[in-house]
Structures are given as C-alpha cells and as structure tokens.
XYZ file of C-alpha atoms in Angstrom:
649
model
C 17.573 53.868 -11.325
C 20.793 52.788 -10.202
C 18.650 50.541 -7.430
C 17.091 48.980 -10.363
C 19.869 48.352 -12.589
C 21.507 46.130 -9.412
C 18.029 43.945 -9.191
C 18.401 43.260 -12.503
C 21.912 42.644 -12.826
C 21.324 40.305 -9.337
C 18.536 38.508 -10.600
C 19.807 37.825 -14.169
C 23.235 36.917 -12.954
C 21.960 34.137 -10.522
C 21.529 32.082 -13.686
C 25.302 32.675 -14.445
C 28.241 29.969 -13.424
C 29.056 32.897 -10.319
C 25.635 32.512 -9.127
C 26.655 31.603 -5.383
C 28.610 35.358 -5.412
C 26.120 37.212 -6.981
C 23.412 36.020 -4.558
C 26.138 36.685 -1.376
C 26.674 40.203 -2.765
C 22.797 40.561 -3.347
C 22.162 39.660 0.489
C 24.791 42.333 1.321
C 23.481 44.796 -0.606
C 20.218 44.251 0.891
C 22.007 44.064 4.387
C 23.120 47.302 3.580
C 20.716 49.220 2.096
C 18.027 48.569 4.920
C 19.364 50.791 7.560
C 19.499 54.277 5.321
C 16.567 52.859 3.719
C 14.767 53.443 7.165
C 15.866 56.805 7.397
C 15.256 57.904 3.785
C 11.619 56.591 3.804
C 11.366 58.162 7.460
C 12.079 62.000 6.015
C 8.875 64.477 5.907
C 10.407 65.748 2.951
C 10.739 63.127 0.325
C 9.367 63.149 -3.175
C 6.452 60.584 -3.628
C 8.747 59.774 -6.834
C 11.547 58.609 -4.390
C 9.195 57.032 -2.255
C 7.823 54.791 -5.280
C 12.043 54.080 -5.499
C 11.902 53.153 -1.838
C 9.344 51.061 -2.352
C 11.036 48.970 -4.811
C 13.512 48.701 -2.140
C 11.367 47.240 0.209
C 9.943 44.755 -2.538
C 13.518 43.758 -2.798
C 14.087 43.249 0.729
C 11.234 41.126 0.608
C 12.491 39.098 -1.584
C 15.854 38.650 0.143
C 13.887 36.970 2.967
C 14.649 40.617 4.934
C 12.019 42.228 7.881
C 10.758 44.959 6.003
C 7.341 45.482 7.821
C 8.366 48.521 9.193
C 7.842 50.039 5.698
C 3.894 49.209 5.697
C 2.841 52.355 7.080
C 5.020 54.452 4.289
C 3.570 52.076 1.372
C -0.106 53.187 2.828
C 0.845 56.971 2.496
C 2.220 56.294 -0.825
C -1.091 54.793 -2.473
C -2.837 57.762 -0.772
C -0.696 60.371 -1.995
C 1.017 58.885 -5.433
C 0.382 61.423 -8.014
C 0.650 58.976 -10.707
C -0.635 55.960 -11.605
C 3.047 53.928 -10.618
C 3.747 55.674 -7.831
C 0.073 54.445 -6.992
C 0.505 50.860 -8.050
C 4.307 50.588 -5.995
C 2.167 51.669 -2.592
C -0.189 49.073 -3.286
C 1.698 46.365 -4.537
C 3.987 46.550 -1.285
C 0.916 46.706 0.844
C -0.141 43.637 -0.768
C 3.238 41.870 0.445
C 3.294 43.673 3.874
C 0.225 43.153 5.017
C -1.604 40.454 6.773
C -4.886 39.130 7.901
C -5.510 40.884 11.166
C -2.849 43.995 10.905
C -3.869 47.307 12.425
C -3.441 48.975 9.310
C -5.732 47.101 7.228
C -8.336 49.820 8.076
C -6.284 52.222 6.414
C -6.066 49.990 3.572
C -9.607 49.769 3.168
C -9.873 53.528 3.394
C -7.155 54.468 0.751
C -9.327 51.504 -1.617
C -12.341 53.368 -0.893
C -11.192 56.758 -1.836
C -9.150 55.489 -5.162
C -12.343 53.764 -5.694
C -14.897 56.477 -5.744
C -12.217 58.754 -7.849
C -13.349 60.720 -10.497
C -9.624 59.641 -12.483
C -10.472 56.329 -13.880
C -7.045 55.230 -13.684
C -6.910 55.348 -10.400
C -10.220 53.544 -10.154
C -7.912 50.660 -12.160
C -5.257 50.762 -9.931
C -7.419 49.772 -6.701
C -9.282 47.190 -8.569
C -6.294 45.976 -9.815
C -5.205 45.290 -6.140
C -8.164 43.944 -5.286
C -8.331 41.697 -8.050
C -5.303 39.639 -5.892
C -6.821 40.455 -2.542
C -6.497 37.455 0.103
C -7.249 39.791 3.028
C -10.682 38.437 4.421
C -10.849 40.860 6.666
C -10.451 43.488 4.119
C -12.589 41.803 1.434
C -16.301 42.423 2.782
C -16.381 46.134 2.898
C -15.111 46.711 -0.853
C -18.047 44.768 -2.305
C -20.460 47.229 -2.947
C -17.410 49.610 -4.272
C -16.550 47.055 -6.603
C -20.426 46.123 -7.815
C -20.490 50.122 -8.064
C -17.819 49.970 -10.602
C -19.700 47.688 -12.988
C -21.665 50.643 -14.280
C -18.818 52.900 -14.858
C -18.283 54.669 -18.450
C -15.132 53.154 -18.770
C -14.946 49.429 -20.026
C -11.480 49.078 -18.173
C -12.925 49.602 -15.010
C -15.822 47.406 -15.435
C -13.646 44.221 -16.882
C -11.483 44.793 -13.691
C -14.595 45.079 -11.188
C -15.497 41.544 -12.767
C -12.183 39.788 -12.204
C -11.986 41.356 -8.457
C -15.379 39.912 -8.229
C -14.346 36.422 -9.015
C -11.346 36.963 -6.914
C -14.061 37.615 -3.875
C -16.212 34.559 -4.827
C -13.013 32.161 -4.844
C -12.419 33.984 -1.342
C -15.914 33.639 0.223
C -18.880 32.540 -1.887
C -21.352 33.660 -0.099
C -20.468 37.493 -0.637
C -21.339 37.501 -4.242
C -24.114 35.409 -4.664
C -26.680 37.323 -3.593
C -25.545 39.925 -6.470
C -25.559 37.356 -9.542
C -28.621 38.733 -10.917
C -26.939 41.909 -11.200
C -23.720 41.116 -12.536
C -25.453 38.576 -15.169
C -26.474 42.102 -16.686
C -22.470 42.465 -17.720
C -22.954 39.641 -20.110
C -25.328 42.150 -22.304
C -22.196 44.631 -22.447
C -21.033 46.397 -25.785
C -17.328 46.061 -25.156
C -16.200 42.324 -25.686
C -13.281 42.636 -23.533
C -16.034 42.898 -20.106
C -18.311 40.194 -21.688
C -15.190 38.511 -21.897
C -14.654 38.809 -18.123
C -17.915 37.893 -17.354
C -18.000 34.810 -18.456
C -14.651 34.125 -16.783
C -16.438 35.001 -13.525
C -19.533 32.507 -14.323
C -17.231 29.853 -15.030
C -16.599 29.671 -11.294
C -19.860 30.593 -10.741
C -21.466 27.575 -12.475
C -19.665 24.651 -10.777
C -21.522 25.509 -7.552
C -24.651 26.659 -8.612
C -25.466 25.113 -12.156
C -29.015 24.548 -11.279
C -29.660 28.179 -10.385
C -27.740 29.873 -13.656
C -30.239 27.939 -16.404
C -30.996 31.399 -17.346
C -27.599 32.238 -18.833
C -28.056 29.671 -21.822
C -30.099 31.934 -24.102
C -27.432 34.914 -23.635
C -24.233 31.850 -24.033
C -25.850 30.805 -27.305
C -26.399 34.367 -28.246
C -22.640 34.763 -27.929
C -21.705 31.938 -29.504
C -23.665 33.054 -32.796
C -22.235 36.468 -32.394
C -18.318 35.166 -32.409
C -18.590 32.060 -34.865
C -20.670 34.937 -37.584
C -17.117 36.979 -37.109
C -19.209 40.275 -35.342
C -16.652 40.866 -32.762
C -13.932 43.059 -33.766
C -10.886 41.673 -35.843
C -8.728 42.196 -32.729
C -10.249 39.020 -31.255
C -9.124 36.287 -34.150
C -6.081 34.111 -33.465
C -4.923 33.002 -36.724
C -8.208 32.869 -38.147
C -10.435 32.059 -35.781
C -12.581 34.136 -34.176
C -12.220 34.964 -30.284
C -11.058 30.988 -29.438
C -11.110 31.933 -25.860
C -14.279 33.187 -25.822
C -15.771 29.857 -27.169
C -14.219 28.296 -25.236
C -15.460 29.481 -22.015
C -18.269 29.473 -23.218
C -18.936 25.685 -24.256
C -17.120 25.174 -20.705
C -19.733 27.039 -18.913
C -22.562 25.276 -21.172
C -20.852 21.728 -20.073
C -22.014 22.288 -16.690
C -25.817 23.824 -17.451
C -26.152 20.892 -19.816
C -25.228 18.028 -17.442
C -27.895 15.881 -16.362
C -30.725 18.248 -17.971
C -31.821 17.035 -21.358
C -33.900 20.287 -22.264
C -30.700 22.137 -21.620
C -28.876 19.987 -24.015
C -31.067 19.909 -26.789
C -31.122 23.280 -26.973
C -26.915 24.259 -26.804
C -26.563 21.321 -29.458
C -27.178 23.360 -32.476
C -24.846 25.878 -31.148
C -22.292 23.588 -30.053
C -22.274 21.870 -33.446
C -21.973 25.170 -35.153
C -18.905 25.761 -32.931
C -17.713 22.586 -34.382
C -17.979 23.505 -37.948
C -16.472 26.649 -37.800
C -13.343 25.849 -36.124
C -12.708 22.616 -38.845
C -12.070 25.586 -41.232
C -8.891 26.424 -38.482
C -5.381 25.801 -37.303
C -4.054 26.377 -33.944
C -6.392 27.605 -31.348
C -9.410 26.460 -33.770
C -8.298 22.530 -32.330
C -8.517 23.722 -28.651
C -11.895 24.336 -29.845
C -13.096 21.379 -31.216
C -11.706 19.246 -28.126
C -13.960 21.678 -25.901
C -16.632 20.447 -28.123
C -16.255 16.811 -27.901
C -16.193 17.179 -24.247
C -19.164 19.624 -23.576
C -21.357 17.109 -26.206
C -19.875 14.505 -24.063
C -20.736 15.933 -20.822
C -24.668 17.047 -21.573
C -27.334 14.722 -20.941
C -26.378 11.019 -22.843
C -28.887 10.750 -24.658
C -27.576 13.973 -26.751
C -24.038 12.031 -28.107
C -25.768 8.803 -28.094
C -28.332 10.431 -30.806
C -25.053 12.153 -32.673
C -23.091 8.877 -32.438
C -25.331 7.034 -35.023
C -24.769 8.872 -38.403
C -22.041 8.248 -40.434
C -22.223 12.002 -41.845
C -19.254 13.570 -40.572
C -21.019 16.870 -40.650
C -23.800 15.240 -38.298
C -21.628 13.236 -36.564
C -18.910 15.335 -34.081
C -16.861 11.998 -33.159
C -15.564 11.497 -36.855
C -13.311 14.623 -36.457
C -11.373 12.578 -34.038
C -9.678 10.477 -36.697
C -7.939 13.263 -38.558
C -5.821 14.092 -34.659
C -5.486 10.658 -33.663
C -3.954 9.339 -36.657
C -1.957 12.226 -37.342
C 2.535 11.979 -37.394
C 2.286 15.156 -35.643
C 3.156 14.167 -31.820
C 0.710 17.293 -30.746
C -1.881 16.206 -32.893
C -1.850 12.969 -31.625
C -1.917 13.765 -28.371
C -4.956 15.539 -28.788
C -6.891 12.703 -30.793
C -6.302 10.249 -27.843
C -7.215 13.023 -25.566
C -11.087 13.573 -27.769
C -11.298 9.825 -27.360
C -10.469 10.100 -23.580
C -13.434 12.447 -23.371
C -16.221 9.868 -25.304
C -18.576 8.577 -23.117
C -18.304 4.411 -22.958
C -21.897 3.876 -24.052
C -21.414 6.090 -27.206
C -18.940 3.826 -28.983
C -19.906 2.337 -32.298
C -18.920 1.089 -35.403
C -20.720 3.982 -37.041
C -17.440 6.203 -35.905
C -15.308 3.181 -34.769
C -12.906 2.299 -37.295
C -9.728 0.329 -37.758
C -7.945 3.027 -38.443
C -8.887 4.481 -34.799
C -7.873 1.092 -33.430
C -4.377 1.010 -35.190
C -4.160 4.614 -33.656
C -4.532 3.538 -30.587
C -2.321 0.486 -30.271
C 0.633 3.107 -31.665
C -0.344 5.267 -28.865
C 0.743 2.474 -26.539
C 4.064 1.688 -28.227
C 4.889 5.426 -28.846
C 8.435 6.747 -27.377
C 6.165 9.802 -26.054
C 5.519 8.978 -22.491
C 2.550 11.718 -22.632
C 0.896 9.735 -25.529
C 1.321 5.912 -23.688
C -0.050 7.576 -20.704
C -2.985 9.127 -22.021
C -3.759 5.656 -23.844
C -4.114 3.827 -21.157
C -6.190 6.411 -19.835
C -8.312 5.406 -22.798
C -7.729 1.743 -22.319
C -9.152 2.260 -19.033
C -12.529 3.920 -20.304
C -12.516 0.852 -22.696
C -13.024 -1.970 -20.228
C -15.196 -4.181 -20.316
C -15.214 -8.298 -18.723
C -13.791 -9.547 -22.303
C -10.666 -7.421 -22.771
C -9.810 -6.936 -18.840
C -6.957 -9.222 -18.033
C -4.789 -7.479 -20.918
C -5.502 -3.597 -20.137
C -4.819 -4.721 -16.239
C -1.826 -6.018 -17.518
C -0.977 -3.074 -18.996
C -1.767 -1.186 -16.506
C 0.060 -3.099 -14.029
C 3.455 -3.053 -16.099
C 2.731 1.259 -15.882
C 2.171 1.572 -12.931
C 5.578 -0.211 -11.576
C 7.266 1.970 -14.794
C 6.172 5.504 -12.966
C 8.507 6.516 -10.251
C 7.523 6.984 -6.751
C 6.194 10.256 -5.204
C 8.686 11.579 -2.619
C 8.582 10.127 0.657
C 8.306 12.518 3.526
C 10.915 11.382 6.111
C 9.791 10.164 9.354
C 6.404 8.600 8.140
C 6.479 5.317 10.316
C 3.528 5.873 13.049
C -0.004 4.962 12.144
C -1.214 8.752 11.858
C 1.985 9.005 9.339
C 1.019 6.002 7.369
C -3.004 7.683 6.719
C -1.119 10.823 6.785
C -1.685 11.129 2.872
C -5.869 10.657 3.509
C -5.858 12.917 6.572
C -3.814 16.096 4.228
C -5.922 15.275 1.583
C -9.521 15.994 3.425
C -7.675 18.682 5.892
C -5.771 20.656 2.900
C -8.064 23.973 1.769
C -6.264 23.109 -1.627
C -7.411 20.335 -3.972
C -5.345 17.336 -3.817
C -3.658 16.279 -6.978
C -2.664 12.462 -6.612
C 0.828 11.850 -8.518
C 0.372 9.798 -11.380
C 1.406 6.537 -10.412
C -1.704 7.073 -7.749
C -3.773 7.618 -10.482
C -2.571 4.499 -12.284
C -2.905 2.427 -9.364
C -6.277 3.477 -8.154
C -7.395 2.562 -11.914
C -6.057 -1.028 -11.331
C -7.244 -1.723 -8.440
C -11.204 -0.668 -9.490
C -10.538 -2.315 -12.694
C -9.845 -5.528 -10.787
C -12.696 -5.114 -8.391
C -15.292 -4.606 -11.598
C -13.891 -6.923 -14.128
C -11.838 -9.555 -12.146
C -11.718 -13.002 -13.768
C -11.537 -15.182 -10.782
C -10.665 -14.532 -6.805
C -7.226 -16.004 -6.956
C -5.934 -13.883 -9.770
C -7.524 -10.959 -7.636
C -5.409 -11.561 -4.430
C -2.368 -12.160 -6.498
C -2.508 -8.968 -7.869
C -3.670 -7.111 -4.474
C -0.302 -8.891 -3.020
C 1.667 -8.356 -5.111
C 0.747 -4.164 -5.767
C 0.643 -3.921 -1.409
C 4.490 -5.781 -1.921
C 5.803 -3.827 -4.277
C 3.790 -0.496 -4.718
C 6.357 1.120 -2.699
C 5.497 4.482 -0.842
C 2.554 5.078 -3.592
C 0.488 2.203 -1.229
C -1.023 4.292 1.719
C -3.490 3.399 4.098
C -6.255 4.667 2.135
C -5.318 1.808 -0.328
C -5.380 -0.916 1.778
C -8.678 0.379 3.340
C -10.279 0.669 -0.725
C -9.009 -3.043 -0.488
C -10.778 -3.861 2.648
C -13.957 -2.437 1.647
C -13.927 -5.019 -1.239
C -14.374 -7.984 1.318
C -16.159 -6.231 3.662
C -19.176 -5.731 0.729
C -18.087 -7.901 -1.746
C -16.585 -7.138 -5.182
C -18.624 -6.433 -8.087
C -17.317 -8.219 -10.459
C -19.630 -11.137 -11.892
C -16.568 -13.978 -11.508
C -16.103 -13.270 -7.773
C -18.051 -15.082 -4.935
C -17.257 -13.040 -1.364
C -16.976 -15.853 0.613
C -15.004 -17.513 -1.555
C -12.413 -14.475 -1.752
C -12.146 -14.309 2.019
C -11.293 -17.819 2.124
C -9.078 -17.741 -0.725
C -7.209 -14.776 0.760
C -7.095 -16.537 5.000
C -5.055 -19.608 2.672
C -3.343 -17.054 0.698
C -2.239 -14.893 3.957
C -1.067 -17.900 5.701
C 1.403 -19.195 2.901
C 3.025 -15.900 2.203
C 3.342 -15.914 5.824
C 4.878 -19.158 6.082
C 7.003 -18.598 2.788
C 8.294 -15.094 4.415
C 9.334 -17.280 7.983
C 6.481 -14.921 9.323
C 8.652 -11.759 8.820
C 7.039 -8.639 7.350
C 10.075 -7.458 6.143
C 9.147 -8.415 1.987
C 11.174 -8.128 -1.097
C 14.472 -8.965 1.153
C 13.883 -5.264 2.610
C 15.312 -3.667 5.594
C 12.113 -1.982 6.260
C 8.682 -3.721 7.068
C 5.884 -3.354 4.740
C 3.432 -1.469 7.160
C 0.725 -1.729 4.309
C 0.601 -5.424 3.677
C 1.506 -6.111 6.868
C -1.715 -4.935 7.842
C -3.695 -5.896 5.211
C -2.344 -9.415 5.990
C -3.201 -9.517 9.629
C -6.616 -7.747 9.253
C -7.264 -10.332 6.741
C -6.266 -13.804 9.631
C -8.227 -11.053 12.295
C -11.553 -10.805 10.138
C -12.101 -13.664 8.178
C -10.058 -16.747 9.998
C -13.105 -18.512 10.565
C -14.645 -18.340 7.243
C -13.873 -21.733 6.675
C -13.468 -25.565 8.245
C -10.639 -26.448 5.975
C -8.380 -25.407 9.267
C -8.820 -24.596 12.530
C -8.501 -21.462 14.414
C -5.464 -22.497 16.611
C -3.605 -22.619 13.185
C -4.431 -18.658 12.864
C -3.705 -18.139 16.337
C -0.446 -19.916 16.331
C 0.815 -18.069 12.994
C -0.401 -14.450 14.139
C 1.790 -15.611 17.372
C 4.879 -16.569 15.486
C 4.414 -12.984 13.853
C 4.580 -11.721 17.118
C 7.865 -12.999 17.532
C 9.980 -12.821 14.379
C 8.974 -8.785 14.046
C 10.599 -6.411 16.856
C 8.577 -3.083 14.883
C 5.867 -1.532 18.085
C 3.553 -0.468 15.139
C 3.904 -4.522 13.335
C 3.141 -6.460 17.146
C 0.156 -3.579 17.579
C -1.160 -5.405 14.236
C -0.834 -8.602 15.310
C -1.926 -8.350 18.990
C -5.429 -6.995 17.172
C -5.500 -9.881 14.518
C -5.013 -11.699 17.591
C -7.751 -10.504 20.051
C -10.769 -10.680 17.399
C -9.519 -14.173 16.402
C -9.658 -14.887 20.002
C -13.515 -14.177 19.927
C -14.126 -16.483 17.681
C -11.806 -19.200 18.736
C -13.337 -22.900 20.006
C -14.527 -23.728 23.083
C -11.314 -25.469 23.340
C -9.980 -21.408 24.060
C -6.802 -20.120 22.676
C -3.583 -22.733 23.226
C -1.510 -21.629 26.442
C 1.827 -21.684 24.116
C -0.037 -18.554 22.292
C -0.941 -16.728 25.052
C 2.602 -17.581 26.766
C 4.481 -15.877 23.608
C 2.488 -12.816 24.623
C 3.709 -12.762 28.274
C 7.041 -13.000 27.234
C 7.449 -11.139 23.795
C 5.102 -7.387 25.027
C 4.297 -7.762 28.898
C 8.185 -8.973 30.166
C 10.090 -7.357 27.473
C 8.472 -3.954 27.229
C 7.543 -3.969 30.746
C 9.801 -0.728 31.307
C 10.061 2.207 28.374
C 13.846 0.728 27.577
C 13.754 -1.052 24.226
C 14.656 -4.990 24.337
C 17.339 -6.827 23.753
C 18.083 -7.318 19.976
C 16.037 -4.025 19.110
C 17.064 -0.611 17.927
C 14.142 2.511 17.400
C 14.734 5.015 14.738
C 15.152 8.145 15.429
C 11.462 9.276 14.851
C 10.396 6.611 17.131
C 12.683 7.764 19.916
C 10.355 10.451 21.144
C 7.097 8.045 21.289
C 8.765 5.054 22.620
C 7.311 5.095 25.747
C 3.680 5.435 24.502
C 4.381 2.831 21.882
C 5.208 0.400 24.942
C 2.081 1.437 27.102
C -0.283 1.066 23.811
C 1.742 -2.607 23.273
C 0.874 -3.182 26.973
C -2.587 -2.382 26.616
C -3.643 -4.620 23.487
C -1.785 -7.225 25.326
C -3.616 -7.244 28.696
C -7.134 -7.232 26.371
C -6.054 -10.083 24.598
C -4.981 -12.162 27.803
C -8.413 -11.416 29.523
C -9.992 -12.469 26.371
C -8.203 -15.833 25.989
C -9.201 -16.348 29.823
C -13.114 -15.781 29.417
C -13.119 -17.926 26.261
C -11.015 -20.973 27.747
C-alpha cells in the first residue's frame, strides 16, 4: 500500500508547479526500488498477494521508461497461481506490457490462457478474455480461437459479451481467423441478455465494412432489434434520459448503412424501420439527437432512389430531411453544429424546395460568419457538397480564403530530397494505420477538385493552381502537384476548359512568372526554393513547350537554361536539366542553340565535376551526407542532355 500511495502521490503531483522534482524523485524511487525488487520477486516463499504488489512495481517501472523484462517470467507464475481474481488480472496485465511478438514465453502464455479459459470459475474465464480482448500478440492469437468461440455458449452472459469483444479484437488482428466462424457467432445476435446482443453487433460493425455483400442475412434480425428497443422491451437499465438503448440504435442503423448501400431491396425494406427510429427519438433530448443524425445518414447512404422518394413530401412525418431545420437554426452552438452536420450528410441530388427553405439558407450563411471555427468549417464542408457551375467562383473563393486561414501541419525537419518531398504519399500507402490528412489538406484537396469540375475559364484555373503551389506552404506535397498534372495530362472536366488551350495558357503563364521572378525559384521573397512549383513549372516548359507556334522552342530552351543558372539547389538544376532534355526532343531541326548547351558545360559538368560544392554555394546540413550522389545524378542528366542536343543538331 505504501507502493501505491507514492504512484499516486507521483503521478498527481506532476501536474503541480514542483513537477520537474516530483518526476526526479519518481525516477529515483524507481532507480531504487528495482534492485530489491529483483530479489523480493526472486524468493520461493512469497505470498501471491505480494507478488500482485510486485507486480505493480514492475508496471511502474515500466512506466518510468525502466528494463523490467526480467519480471516476465514471475508475472506468468502469477496469472497461473493468483488465487483471486486481481492477483489474476496484475499477472496478466504485466504480461501484456512485457511481452512481445516472438518471446520464448509466449507459449506459456498461451498455456496459462488455456487453462483460465477452460475453468470451471467463471471469473477467471473473464479475466483471460479480458486479456485477450487487448491481445496484439499474432503469434499468440491463432491458438485461442476455438477457446474463445467455446466461450460463446457459456451460462454466464459475462463471459459470452467478453468472448465477442476478444473476437473483434482477433478480426481487427487477422481477418481471416474469424470469418470462417460468422455463421456461428451471428447466432449471438438471438441472445436473451441485451448486454451480449449488444456486443454482437459491435463485432458486425467491423464485420460489415468488408463483407457487406455476404451479411444480407442479418437485416431481418437488425430490424427485429430495432422494433424490440424503439417498443421500450429491453430493460429500463438501457434508457439514457428517455430514450431507449441510444447505442444500440445506433449501431444498428450504422451496420444497416452498409447492407443498404447500393442494394435497393435492402433499402426498401430497413426504411420503415429506420423511419420508426426517427420518430421515436423526436420525442428525446440528448442521446435521442445522436440518433436522428444516424438516421439522416443511413437514409442517405442506402440506395438513392430511397431519399430521393422521401425528399418529395412536405409531411414532416414522411419526410426525414424537415427535422433538420429545428438543429440548424437553433442559438444553441451544439445544436447547430449538428444541423449543418445532417445537411453535410444529404445526398446532392436530393435537394429540393419541398425541404429547402429560406430559413435553411439564412442558417447556413450564419454558419459561415459564426465566431465557432467548428461551425464555419463544417459549412464549407456543406458549401462544398453544394457546387454546382453557377455558384462556383464564390464557394472557391471561400474556400480559398480557408484554406490560407488554417495553419500548417508540422514540418518534419530535413524534408529537402525528392523521396522527402513524396514522403507524405509514400507514409500514407506504407503506414498499417489510416492516414488522417490535417485539415487544411482537406480544404485544399476540395479546391483544387472544385476547380478542376466547375472552373470558369483556363486562366482563372492556372492563377489559382499558382498561386495555392506559391503559397500553400508545407501543406503542397508532391502528391498535389502530381493531382495537378493529371489534369493536363487528361484534361479537366469542367465544361469551360479546352486542354489544349490550358497547356498553352499555362507554357505563357510559366514563362512570365519565370521572367517576373529573374528565373529564381526562390518565391514570395523566400530563403528557401519552392520545390513544388518549381517543378510543376518546369514539368509544365518540359511537357507542353511545343503546344503552340506563338514562340519557338529556343525561347523554352533558353529560359529553362537561365534557370539553370540563377538556382545553385542539386534537387532545382535536376528539374531543369529534365525540362531540358524532353524539350530537346522536340526542338527544330535547327537543334538546341550552342549558348544553351554551353551553360550546361559550365554550370553541372565543370563546376560539380568533383564532390566539393562550387563557388558561391553552401549545402544544408541534410544534404551534406548525399552530396556526392547529388553531383553524380547532376552529372548524369547532364551528359543525356548533351548527347541529345548533338543527335538533334
């Protein structure tokens, strides 16, 4: 006890103004304590109730950022031999911390699982469920599957709710472990006790995202629990503030989102349900709105022709979108929140005047001047649902003035090589976890599709794509310019654009911001080049300098050359030295002019002819340890280039 009573007094008094001493004497307690602890937990003759206190110990040390590993083996013989349940659940829990993928003693582990799992004392059945219900061990995972599908027919109803979370737990881990047993724990739907039904639909939540088409059977059983919560037949305990087991629906409808999508069948028959949902929570406060925004979405995310029908009437009991009004015009900031959030979730081809009404619009335009950030944000979101080739310019607009409002996601240092400036791409496909953009990525990957659908002419298009590669800051990857690329590569889709007319427009644009900037790819009267525009600018002289006869190619060549020499960066000259050889492919048979090909000679082969950096130019630290290859690759593109001008002359 006395352990515990200096954790708590630690941990508590970290938050104090002494903070920096408390955490010192912490460490030295910890310091301290580790060397008897060894000995204590090392004595035959110990109490497993002193062993649980050890235990904490070694959580502790943990903590502290101490090598405790050497206590693994006593937190195994503690969840063997714990005679209660805590002395059961301190073994396990330090196992959990202790041990890693691959360990020697994760056989044990599996063994002492096992044996708590095929116990005739329920409790301790909990205990090793509860364990494995935060298992990450993979190699630990496969052999306590049929334990755990075991334990779904067990009297109690806490050991089968806890049997279905481990289960989902093992189907986040590997998929393909649990599916072949979905038939069998769909059965746990049917159960008595609401708290495993509960956790059965938690576990088909996941379930569904992957395999929608192959769980059409659960709808008859969701709708049967729908009916079951919204006539009040679970028990009292269930209700929040009136409202009958909110989470419950609302898994539910979440789960029916996915069976309906696409499938009209499926749709038609969850509507009724769904709608029913909807009526009963208009009666509530509190979790009853969570509910109704779960409906508006599922209606809005089953087959369209299911809102599109419901959108028509002007019958607010027939019609789920007029509920919308009462949140979005609301003084409550919450509430308001919410109603742009329903609106958010309406499908584009489902607004009419039959639910459209001024007061929605007034809403709306509030939203945008509100001093909530939350509530501007999640109107433009709704702007952005909105557009259409009419009200574009303005919603760009405001989307544009956002966008340079958000503040810029923190810049890793060191991000100035090519595989750093993709490096947010190359995380986001090689990361196990889901990328989240920031966002001010979400904000600008809404402009720039906006533009590309509902542009009003090419040279407002190019202004903007400028001026957002100028100024975006470290938002503007790689991946952007290349979603830019793409759009004169294939052409735009929006009806004012003609593709050949945008590549010329941006080959005349390219060249006077070129010429405005003296050639140097330093913008904004920065220190730093723009890497981004800097290569959307050259790839854009490379690609499409020939597009038209209103200049010749030596004018390309000569300007990519003059790049060449007012920017010292490796990474800029590798740009240009490409712009340069593909516009040397396509020059005249007049070939490329000997003062282009004589800046070459003398700016990459003579200068960087050794790995010593020329005169004039200083590398960065993170460029120190790549200088030489950044002179051989410099090298290289030069050579190609000069045998190309040759052949073509």
């Amino acid at each position: 006890m006395e352990f515990s009573r200096k954790l708590f007094s630690s941990l508590t008094g970290t938050q104090g103004p002494d903070s920096a001493r408390v955490a010192q004497d912490a460490k030295a307690f910890s310091d301290e304590s580790l060397a008897t602890l060894r000995l204590n937990i090392s004595n035959p003759h110990i109490s497993t109730s002193e062993m649980k206190e050890n235990m904490l110990r070694l959580i502790y040390g943990e903590m502290m950022g101490q090598d405790v590993q050497f206590g693994a083996i006593y937190a195994l013989k503690l969840a063997q031999s714990g005679q209660t349940v805590a002395e059961k659940r301190a073994g396990y829990l330090t196992c959990y911390l202790l041990l890693h993928e691959g360990n020697e003693l994760n056989i044990m582990l599996v063994n002492t699982l096992q044996k708590d799992l095929t116990s005739s004392n329920f409790h301790h059945v909990v205990v090793a469920l509860v364990t494995l219900c935060n298992m990450t061990l993979p190699d630990v995972i496969p052999s306590m599957v049929s334990h755990v599908l075991a334990a779904l027919s067990h009297t109690h109803e806490s050991v089968r709710k806890r049997a279905l979370i481990a289960l989902r737990n093992f189907y986040t881990q590997d998929k393909d472990l649990i599916v072949p047993y979905l038939d069998q724990i769909k059965q746990t739907l049917y159960d008595s006790e609401p708290s495993v039904m509960s956790a059965a639909l938690g576990l088909f939540a996941v379930v569904v995202k992957d395999n929608a088409k192959e769980m059409k059977d659960l709808i008859p059983v969701l709708i049967k629990i729908m009916q079951q919560v919204i006539d009040g037949k679970l028990p009292k305990g269930y209700s929040y503030h009136g409202t009958p087991a909110p989470w419950i629906q609302i898994r539910c409808l979440q789960i029916m989102a996915r069976l309906g999508q696409r499938d009209l069948s499926a749709s038609k028959a969850m509507t009724p349900i769904v709608i029913g949902a909807l009526h009963k929570a208009r009666q509530g406060v509190d979790a009853a709105f969570a509910i109704l925004f779960e409906v508006i979405r599922t209606l809005n995310t089953f087959h369209p022709a299911i809102i599109l029908e419901l959108c028509r009437f002007k019958d607010a009991t027939r019609n789920p979108l007029l509920v919308i009004l009462k949140f979005a015009t609301s003084s409550n900031q919450n509430l308001k929140y919410l109603g742009i959030s329903m609106l958010c979730q309406v499908q584009p081809n489902a607004w009419s005047d039959a639910w459209w009404s001024d007061d929605l619009l007034s809403a709306v335009v509030q939203a945008l001047e509100s001093r909530d950030e939350t509530i501007q944000r999640r109107a433009l979101d709704l702007l952005y649902r909105m557009l259409t080739i009419d009200n574009s310019e303005n919603i760009i607009d405001r989307l544009v003035h956002a966008f340079y409002q958000e503040q810029d996601p923190i810049e890793k240092e060191g991000e100035k090589d090519i595989g750093a400036l993709s490096n947010n791409s190359s995380q986001r496909s090689s990361s196990t976890r889901e990328y989240v953009p920031s966002r001010k990525e979400k904000v600008l990957g809404q402009i720039l599709d906006a533009a590309e659908r509902f542009g009003k002419s090419e040279e407002w298009y190019l202004d903007l794509v400028f001026d957002l590669l100028d100024r975006g800051g470290n938002t503007v990857t790689m991946q952007t310019v290349e979603q830019v690329m793409n759009v004169f590569e294939r052409g735009a889709t929006s009806p004012a654009f003609n593709t050949t007319h945008l590549r010329v427009l941006a080959v005349q644009k390219t060249l006077q911001v070129l010429a405005e900037q003296e050639y140097n790819l330093c913008f904004q009267d920065s220190l730093t080049p723009q890497f981004t525009l800097a290569y959307f600018a050259l790839w854009i002289l490379g690609e499409y300098g020939d597009d038209a006869e209103d200049w010749k190619m030596e004018t390309v060549l000569e300007t990519l050359a003059r790049c060449l020499v007012a920017n010292q960066d490796p990474l800029i000259q590798s740009f240009v030295l490409s712009a340069l050889t593909k516009a040397a492919l396509k020059i005249s048979p007049n070939g490329v002019p000997k003062s282009v090909t004589a800046i070459v000679r003398e700016h990459v082969l003579r200068n960087h002819r050794s790995s010593a950096c020329s005169p004039g130019f200083t590398y960065s630290p993170q460029h120190s340890s790549s200088s030489f290859s950044n002179h051989t690759d410099l090298q290289q593109r030069a050579q190609e280039f000069l045998m190309i001008a040759q052949l073509v002359s």
